[in-house]
Short mmCIF file of C-alpha atoms and ligand atoms in Angstrom, two decimals:
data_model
loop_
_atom_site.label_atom_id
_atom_site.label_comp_id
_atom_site.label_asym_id
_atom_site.label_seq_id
_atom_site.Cartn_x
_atom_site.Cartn_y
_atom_site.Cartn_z
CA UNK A 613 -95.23 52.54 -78.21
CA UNK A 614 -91.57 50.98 -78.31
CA UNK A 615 -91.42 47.58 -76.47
CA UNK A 616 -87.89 47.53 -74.72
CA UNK A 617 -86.15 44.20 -75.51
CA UNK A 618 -84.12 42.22 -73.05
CA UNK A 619 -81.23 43.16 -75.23
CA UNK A 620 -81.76 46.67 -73.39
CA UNK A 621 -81.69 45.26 -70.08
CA UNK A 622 -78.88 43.44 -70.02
CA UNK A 623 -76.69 45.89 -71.09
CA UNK A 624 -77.55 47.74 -68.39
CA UNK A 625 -77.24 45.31 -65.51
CA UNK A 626 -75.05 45.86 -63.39
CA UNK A 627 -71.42 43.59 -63.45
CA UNK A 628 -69.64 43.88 -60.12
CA UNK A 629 -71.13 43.88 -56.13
CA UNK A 630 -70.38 47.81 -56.44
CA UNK A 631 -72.35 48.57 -59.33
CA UNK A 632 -75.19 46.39 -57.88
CA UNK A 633 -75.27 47.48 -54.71
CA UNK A 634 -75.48 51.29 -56.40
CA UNK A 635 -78.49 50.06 -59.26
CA UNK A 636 -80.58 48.15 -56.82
CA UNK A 637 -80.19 50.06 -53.43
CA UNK A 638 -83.66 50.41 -52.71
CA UNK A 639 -86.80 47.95 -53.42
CA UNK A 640 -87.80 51.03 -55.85
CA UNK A 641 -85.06 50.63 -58.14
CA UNK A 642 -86.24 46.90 -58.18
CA UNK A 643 -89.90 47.30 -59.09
CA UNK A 644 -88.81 50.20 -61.67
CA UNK A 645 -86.45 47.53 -63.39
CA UNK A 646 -89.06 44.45 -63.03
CA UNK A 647 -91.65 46.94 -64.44
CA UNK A 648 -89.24 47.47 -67.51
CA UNK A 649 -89.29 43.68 -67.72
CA UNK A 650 -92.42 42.76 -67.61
CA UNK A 651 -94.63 45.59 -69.13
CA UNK A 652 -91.64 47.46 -70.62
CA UNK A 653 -91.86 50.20 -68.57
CA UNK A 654 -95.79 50.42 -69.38
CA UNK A 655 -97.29 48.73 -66.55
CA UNK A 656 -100.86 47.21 -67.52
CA UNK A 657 -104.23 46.08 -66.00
CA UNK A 658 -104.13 42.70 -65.76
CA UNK A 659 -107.71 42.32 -66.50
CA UNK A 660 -108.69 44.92 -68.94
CA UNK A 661 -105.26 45.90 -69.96
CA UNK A 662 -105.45 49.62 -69.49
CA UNK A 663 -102.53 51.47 -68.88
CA UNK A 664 -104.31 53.96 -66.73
CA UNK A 665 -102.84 52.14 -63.20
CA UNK A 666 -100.97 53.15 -60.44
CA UNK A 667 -99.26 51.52 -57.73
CA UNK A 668 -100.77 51.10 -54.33
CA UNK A 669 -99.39 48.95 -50.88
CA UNK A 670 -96.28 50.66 -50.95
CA UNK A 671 -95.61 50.21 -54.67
CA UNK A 672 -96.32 46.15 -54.83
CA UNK A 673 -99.57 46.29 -56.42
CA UNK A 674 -101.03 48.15 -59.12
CA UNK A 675 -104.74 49.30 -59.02
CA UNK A 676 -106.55 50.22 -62.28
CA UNK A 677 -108.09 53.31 -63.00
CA UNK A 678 -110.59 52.16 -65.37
CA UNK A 679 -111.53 48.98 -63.40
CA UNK A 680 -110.62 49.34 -59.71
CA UNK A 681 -108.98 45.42 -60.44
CA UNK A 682 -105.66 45.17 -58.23
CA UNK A 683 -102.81 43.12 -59.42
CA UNK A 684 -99.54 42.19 -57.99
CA UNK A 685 -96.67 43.28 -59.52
CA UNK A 686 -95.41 39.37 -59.16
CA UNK A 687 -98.88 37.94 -59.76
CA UNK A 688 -99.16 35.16 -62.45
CA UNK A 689 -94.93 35.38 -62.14
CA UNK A 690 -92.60 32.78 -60.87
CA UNK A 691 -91.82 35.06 -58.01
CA UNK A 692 -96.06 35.29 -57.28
CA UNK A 693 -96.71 35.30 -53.72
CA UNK A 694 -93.42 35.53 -52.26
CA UNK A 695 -92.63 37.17 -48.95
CA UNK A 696 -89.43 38.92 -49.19
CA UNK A 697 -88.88 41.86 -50.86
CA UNK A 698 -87.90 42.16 -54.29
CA UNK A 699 -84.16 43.38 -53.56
CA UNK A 700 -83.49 40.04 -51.89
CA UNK A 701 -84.46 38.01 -54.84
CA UNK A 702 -81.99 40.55 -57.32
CA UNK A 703 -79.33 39.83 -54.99
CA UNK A 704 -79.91 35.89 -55.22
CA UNK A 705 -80.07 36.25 -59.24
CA UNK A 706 -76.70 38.38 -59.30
CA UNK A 707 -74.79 35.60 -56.94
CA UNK A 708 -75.92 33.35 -59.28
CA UNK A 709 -75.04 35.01 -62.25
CA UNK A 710 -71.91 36.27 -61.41
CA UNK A 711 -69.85 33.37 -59.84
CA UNK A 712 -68.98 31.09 -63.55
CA UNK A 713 -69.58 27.47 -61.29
CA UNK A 714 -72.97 28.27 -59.66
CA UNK A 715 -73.93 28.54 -56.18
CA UNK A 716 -75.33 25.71 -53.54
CA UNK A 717 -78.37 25.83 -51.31
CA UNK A 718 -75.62 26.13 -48.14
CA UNK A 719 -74.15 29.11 -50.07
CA UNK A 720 -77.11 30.94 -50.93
CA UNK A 721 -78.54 30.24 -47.24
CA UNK A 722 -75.18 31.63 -46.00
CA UNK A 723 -74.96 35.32 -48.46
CA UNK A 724 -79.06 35.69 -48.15
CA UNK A 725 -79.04 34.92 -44.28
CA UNK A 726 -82.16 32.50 -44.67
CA UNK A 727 -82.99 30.95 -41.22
CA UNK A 728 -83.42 27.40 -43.12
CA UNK A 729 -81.86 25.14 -45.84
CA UNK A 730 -85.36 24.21 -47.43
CA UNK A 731 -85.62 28.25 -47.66
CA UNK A 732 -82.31 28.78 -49.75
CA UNK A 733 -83.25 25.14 -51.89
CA UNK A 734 -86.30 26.49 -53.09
CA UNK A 735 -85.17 29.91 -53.92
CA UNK A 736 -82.28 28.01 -55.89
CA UNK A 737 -84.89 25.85 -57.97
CA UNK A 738 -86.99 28.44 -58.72
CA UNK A 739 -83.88 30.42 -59.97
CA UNK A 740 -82.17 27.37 -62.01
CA UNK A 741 -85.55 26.78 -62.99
CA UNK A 742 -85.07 30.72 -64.72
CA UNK A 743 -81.74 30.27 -65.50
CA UNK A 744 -82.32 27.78 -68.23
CA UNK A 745 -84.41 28.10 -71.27
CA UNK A 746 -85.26 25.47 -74.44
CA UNK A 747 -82.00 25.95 -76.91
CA UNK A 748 -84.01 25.67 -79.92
CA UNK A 749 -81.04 25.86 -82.35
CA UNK A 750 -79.95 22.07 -82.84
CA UNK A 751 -76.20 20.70 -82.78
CA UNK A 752 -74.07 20.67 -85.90
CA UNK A 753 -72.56 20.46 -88.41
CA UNK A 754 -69.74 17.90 -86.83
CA UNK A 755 -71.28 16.35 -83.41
CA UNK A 756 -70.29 13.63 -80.75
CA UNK A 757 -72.54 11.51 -78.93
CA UNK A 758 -71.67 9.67 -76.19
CA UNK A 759 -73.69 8.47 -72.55
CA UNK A 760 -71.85 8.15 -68.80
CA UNK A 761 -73.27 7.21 -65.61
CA UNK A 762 -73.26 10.09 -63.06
CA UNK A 763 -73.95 10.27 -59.40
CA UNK A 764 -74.64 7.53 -57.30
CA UNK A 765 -71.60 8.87 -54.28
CA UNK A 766 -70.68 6.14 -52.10
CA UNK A 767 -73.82 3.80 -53.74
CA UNK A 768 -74.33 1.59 -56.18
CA UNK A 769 -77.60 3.94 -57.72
CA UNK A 770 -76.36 5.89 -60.50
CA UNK A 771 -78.13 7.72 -63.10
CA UNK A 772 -77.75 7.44 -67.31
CA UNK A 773 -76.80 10.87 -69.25
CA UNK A 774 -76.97 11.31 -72.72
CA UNK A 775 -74.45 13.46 -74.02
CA UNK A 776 -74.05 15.77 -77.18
CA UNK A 777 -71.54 17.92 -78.00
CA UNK A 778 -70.31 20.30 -81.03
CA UNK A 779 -66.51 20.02 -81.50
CA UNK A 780 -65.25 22.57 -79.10
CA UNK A 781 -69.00 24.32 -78.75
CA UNK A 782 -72.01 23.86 -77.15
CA UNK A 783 -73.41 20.31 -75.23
CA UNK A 784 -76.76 19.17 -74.71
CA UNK A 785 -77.19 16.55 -71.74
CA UNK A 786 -80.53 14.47 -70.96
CA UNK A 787 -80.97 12.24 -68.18
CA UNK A 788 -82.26 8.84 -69.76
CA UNK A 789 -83.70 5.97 -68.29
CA UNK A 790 -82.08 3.27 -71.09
CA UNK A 791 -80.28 4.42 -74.13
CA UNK A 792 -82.06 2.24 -76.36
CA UNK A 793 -82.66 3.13 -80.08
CA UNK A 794 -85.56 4.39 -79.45
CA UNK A 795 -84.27 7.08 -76.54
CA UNK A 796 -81.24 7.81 -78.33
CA UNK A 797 -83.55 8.53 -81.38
CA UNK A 798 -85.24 11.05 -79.88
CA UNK A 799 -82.49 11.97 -77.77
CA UNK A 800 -80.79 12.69 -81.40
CA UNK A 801 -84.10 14.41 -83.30
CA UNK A 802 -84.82 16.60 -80.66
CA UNK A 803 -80.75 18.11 -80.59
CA UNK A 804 -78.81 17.08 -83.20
CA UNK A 805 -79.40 18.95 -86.51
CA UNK A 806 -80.70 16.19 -89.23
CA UNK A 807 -78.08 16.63 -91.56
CA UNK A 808 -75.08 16.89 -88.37
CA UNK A 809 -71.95 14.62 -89.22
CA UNK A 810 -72.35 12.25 -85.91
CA UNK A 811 -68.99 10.16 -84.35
CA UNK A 812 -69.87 8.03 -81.45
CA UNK A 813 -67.81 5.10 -79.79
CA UNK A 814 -69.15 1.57 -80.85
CA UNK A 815 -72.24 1.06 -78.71
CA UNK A 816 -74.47 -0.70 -81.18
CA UNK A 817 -77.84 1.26 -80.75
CA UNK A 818 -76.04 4.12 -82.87
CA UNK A 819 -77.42 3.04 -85.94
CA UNK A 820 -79.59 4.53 -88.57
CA UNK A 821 -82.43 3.48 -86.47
CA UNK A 822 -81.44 5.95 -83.93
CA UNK A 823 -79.32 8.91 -86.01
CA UNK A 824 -81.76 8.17 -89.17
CA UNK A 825 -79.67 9.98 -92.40
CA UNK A 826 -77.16 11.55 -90.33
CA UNK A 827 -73.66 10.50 -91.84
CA UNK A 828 -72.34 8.27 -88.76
CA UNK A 829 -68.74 7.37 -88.03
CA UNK A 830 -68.76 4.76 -84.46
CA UNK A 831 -64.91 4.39 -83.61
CA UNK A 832 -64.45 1.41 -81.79
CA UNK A 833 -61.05 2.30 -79.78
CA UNK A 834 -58.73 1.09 -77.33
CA UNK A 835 -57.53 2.43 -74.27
CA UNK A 836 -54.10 3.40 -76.17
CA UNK A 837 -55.82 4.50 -79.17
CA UNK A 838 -58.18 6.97 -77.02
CA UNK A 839 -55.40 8.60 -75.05
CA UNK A 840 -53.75 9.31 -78.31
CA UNK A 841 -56.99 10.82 -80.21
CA UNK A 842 -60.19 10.48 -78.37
CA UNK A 843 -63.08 10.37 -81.00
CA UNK A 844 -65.42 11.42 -78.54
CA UNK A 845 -63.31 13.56 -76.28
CA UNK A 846 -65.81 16.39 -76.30
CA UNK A 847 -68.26 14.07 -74.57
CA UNK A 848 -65.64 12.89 -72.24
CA UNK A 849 -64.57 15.84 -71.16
CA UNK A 850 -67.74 17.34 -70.87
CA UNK A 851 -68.62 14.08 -68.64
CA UNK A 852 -65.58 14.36 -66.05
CA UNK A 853 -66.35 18.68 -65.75
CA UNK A 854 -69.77 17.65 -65.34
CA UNK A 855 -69.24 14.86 -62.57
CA UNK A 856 -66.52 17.61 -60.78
CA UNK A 857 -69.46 19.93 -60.61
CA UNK A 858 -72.09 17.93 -59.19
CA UNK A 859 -69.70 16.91 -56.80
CA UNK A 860 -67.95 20.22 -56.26
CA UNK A 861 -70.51 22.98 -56.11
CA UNK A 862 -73.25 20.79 -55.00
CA UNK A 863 -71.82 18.20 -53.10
CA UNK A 864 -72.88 15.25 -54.75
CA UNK A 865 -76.72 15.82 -53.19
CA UNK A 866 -78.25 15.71 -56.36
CA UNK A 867 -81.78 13.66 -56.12
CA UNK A 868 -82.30 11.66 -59.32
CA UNK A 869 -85.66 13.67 -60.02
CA UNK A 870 -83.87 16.96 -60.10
CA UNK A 871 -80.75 15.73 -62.17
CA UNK A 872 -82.49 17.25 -65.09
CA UNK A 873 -82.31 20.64 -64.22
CA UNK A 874 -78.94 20.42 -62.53
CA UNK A 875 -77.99 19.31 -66.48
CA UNK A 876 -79.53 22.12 -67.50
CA UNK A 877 -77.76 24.45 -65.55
CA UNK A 878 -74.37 23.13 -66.70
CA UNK A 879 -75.34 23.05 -70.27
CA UNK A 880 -76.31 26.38 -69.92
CA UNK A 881 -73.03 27.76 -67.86
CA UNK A 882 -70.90 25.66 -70.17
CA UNK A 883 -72.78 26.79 -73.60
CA UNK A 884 -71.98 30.31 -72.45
CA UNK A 885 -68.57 30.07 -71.01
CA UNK A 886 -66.98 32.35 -73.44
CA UNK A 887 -69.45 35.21 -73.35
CA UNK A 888 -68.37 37.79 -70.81
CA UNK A 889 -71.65 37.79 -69.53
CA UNK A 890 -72.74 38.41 -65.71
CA UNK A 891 -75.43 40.82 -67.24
CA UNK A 892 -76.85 39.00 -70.17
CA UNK A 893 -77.49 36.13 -67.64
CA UNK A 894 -78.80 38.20 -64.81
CA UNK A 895 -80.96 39.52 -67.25
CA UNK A 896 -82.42 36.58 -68.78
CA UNK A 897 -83.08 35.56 -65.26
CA UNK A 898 -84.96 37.91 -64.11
CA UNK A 899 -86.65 37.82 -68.13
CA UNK A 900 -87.71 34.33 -66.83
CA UNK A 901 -88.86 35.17 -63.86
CA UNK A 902 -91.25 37.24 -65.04
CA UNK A 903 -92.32 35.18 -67.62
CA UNK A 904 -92.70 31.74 -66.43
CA UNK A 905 -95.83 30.44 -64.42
CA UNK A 906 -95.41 30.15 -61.25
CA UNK A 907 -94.07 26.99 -59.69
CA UNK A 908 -95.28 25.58 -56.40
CA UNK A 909 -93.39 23.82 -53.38
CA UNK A 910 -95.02 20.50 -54.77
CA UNK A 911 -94.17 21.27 -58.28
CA UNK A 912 -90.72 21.70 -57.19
CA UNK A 913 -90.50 18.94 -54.65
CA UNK A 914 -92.38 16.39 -57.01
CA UNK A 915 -91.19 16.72 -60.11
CA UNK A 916 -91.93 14.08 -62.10
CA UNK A 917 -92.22 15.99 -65.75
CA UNK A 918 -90.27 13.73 -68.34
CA UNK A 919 -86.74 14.98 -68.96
CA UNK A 920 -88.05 18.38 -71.17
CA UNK A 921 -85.94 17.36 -74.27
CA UNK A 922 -88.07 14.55 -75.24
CA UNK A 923 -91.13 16.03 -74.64
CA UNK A 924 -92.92 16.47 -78.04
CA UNK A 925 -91.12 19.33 -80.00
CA UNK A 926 -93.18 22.09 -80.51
CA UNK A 927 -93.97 23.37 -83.50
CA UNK A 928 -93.30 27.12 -83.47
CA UNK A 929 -89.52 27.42 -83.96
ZN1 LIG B 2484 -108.46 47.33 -65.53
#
């Protein structure tokens, strides 16, 4: 049996309103492509795994011949248990997809019609929550590490970021409680490739304590010097689009517990910026969706997971 890859789907998504509305007029043609998602195109028994099923409930459940077990097409899924019909949640992943900055609980409440903000906020996490995946390819070969305090509008409470970025390529960003050695260490192991050429400004926890046998260049510059040739510009700039974001499409309203994701969400529209790619996005959305766990209100709501890149890297590359 051939096993379709994402690399199928996405081709096939569908890039403008048009060809959306066309692909995904009716909640069949949305079970029929979350089918090819998650079983590719073979849907199976979730408890014996027999193929032998067909659907039942108006085609949201599939019942087993050899069995009689039932299983929800969105059991055991991110989407598990939800209300609304599948076409709703398509048309929530292609808004987000498809506009380059993102979308904001009022927006989403606004396109989807949802009688509450708490409604479109919780769709939205569980989406960003897709929409990001661990970049397991580290930084390199010429990197530059910086940090920048974000958020806080109107207060005095604002929150660290650690900052990585390739000369004119891809970022990393973690939200750090100190940037000590010891955080920017594993800030640095967990995204920076070990043998990455590293420039950072002077801060004195850069060290080989922190960026171990990485060759390490800290600029110490003035204000003149830096307009002329920033040594960390990459970082900068990545900091001010960042902080124009968070205050742009979302307002500033950015809880410290959720800044992580929010940083992964930019990370991830940034790292693909150049890459034409409303489907391949869409796609690995919806690839997400169907392979996550499912995530509860209180998950959601009380998030208090450490920031994911310095969890303990896992061993399977
Ligand atoms: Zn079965």
């Amino acid at each position: 049996m051939t096993q379709h890859t994402p690399d199928d789907l996405w081709r096939d998504f569908p890039k403008t309103a048009t060809e959306f509305e066309k692909r995904f007029a009716t909640e069949e043609d949305c079970r029929a492509y979350w089918i090819e998602a998650r079983w590719g195109g073979k849907p199976a028994c979730a408890r014996c795994g027999s193929t032998r099923v067909w659907t039942i409930r108006e085609g949201t459940t599939l019942e087993c011949a050899e069995c009689d077990h039932q299983t929800s097409l969105t059991a055991g899924t991110v989407l598990e248990k939800t209300h609304k019909p599948l076409k709703m949640w398509f048309r929530a992943v292609f808004e987000i997809s498809t506009r380059r900055t993102g979308i904001s609980a009022m927006d989403l409440m606004r396109i989807m019609g949802f009688g509450s903000y708490r409604t479109a906020w919780t769709w939205l996490h569980k989406l960003r929550a897709a929409l990001v995946r661990p970049e397991r390819e580290p930084l390199g070969p010429f990197v530059q590490m910086d940090e920048a305090l974000v958020g806080g509008k109107g207060g005095p409470h604002k929150e660290l970021v650690l900052v990585a970025a390739e000369a004119g390529g891809r970022v990393r960003l973690a939200h750090a409680a100190t940037n000590d050695k010891a955080t920017l260490k594993r800030f640095a192991d967990g995204q920076v490739a070990p043998d990455a050429c590293v420039m950072t400004d002077g801060l004195a926890s850069y060290d080989a304590d922190s960026l171990g046998k990485r060759p390490h260049e800290a600029k110490v510059q003035t204000k003149a010097e830096r307009r002329e040739n920033d040594a960390v510009q990459g970082c900068h700039w990545t900091i001010s689009l960042l902080k124009r974001w968070l205050l742009g499409t979302h307002a500033g309203a950015v809880a410290p517990k959720h800044l992580q994701a929010y940083l992964d969400e930019y990370a991830f529209r940034h790292n693909r910026r150049r890459t034409n790619g409303v489907g391949r996005i869409a796609a690995r959305v919806i690839e997400q969706l169907v392979r996550r766990q499912p995530l509860t209100m209180r998950s959601l709501i009380d998030d208090t997971r450490p920031c994911r890149w310095f969890r303990k890297p896992e061993l399977s590359a």
